[in-house]
Structure formats: C-alpha cells, structure tokens
Amino acid sequence: MINAVLFDLDGTLLDTSEDLGAALNHVLAMNNMAVVEKAIYSSAISDGVAAMLKVGFGDTLHQFDVNQLRQSVLDYYADNLAKHSHCFANIGALLDSLRKQNIKVGIMTNKPEFLTLPLLKQIPELAMIDIVVCGDTLSVAKPHPEPLLLVASKLGVDPSQCMYVGDAERDIIAAKSAKMKSAVAMWGFTLLLQNLQK
C-alpha cells in the first residue's frame, strides 16, 4: 500500500531547464565563451551546476576558477528562478488526485534550500507542499537514503509505504536504499533529452 508519494524537483515536478540554461549561458558570455543550446546543456542538468559548467566550458574549464564560476551561475539563477520554469504537463492534476485519495506528498531535492523554497513559492501547483527536504538540509544528500527517510518521518509514514519519483539514477538508488518503492519520471529531463537527440 502506498500512503505517500515523494518527488524529486528538477526534471520530475518542474521543468527548470531554460532558467538553468540561461544562468549557464550568462556566465559563459561573461567569460567570452560561446553560449550553448538547450540540446547541449540539458544532458547535464540533473547532475548539477558542476556538470553544466563542464558541458559549457569543455576542455577550457581548467583555465578558470571553477568555484567562482559555480557561484556566478547560482547568483544569476537565484535572481531569475522562475522566468520560464513550470510544472510538467498534468503535475497539478496528479497532485490533486493524490490528495483526494489521502495520499501524502513530499519533496526531496538535492537543490539547496536557498533556491528551493523561494522557487516553490512561485509555482502555484507546488506552493502547498509543506514537507520539503533539500540537498543541504542534512549533511548528506542523494543517493544517500537519509534525506528520503527524513521526509517519510515528517509525513508520519513508514518508508515501505512510500514511493519516490525521480528522473536520475541517484533517485532510484536512494529509494532502494531507503526501502521505498521507486518510479522514473519519464516525462522529465529523461524524455526531454531523448527528444532533443532525435
């Protein structure tokens, strides 16, 4: 029996690709580098800013202060969180359906709190989700199971009665380690990347 469904955020509930890509391209342009198209940077989004920088800067990345580049991406993104970000199709209806069935909902994302909480407030479909655990809530993040177990605890649901939905391998690994059921969000960045590669 499933009594709670936990969700990853980027690539699962939200399509944040254009806002994250804009932040990367802003930093590339600042450093006189060519901007990259969505088909290029989308492959790295689920792996975080460091992976996006590798895609954007390529073999020249070692010539730059990577920590400074990362901070510049985060600063720009923090100021432009929800210019284009939106829920994937039918997410609102899915969440409504879960609530009507008295199935609890929570979010566990590796995105840091200072970005996650302000972003959620700008997305009407997600603003009412109270239980949110971020990548820096604990000293460990996915694929470690502890953040998922914390969400389950806050929801008052046994982990075995939870399902975790995500779009990356680390999500499935974390769910299995937490003894939760898991599902892959094929509508998210996985599908986006497949379509861009066609």
mmCIF file of N, CA and C in Angstrom, residues 11 39 54 57 93 114 116 155 165 183 195:
data_model
loop_
_atom_site.group_PDB
_atom_site.id
_atom_site.type_symbol
_atom_site.label_atom_id
_atom_site.label_comp_id
_atom_site.label_asym_id
_atom_site.label_seq_id
_atom_site.Cartn_x
_atom_site.Cartn_y
_atom_site.Cartn_z
ATOM 1 N N GLY A 11 13.293 18.298 -13.116
ATOM 2 C CA GLY A 11 13.209 17.164 -14.033
ATOM 3 C C GLY A 11 12.143 16.158 -13.657
ATOM 4 N N ALA A 39 19.918 21.685 -26.322
ATOM 5 C CA ALA A 39 20.264 20.300 -26.648
ATOM 6 C C ALA A 39 21.602 19.893 -26.035
ATOM 7 N N LYS A 54 31.015 21.907 -16.980
ATOM 8 C CA LYS A 54 31.868 21.056 -17.815
ATOM 9 C C LYS A 54 31.365 21.023 -19.246
ATOM 10 N N PHE A 57 31.939 24.836 -20.686
ATOM 11 C CA PHE A 57 33.314 25.300 -20.858
ATOM 12 C C PHE A 57 34.216 24.255 -21.518
ATOM 13 N N ALA A 93 -2.720 18.141 -11.750
ATOM 14 C CA ALA A 93 -3.806 17.155 -11.669
ATOM 15 C C ALA A 93 -3.361 15.918 -10.892
ATOM 16 N N PHE A 114 18.181 27.548 -0.216
ATOM 17 C CA PHE A 114 18.035 28.955 -0.569
ATOM 18 C C PHE A 114 17.504 29.146 -1.993
ATOM 19 N N THR A 116 15.494 26.372 -3.420
ATOM 20 C CA THR A 116 14.270 25.562 -3.471
ATOM 21 C C THR A 116 13.052 26.286 -2.923
ATOM 22 N N LEU A 155 6.338 13.110 7.346
ATOM 23 C CA LEU A 155 4.984 12.803 6.889
ATOM 24 C C LEU A 155 4.283 11.795 7.801
ATOM 25 N N VAL A 165 9.587 9.332 -6.661
ATOM 26 C CA VAL A 165 9.579 9.543 -8.106
ATOM 27 C C VAL A 165 10.705 10.509 -8.460
ATOM 28 N N ALA A 183 9.886 5.136 -8.880
ATOM 29 C CA ALA A 183 9.366 5.277 -10.239
ATOM 30 C C ALA A 183 10.191 6.322 -10.957
ATOM 31 N N ASN A 195 14.115 13.543 -26.739
ATOM 32 C CA ASN A 195 13.502 14.299 -27.841
ATOM 33 C C ASN A 195 14.510 15.210 -28.505
#
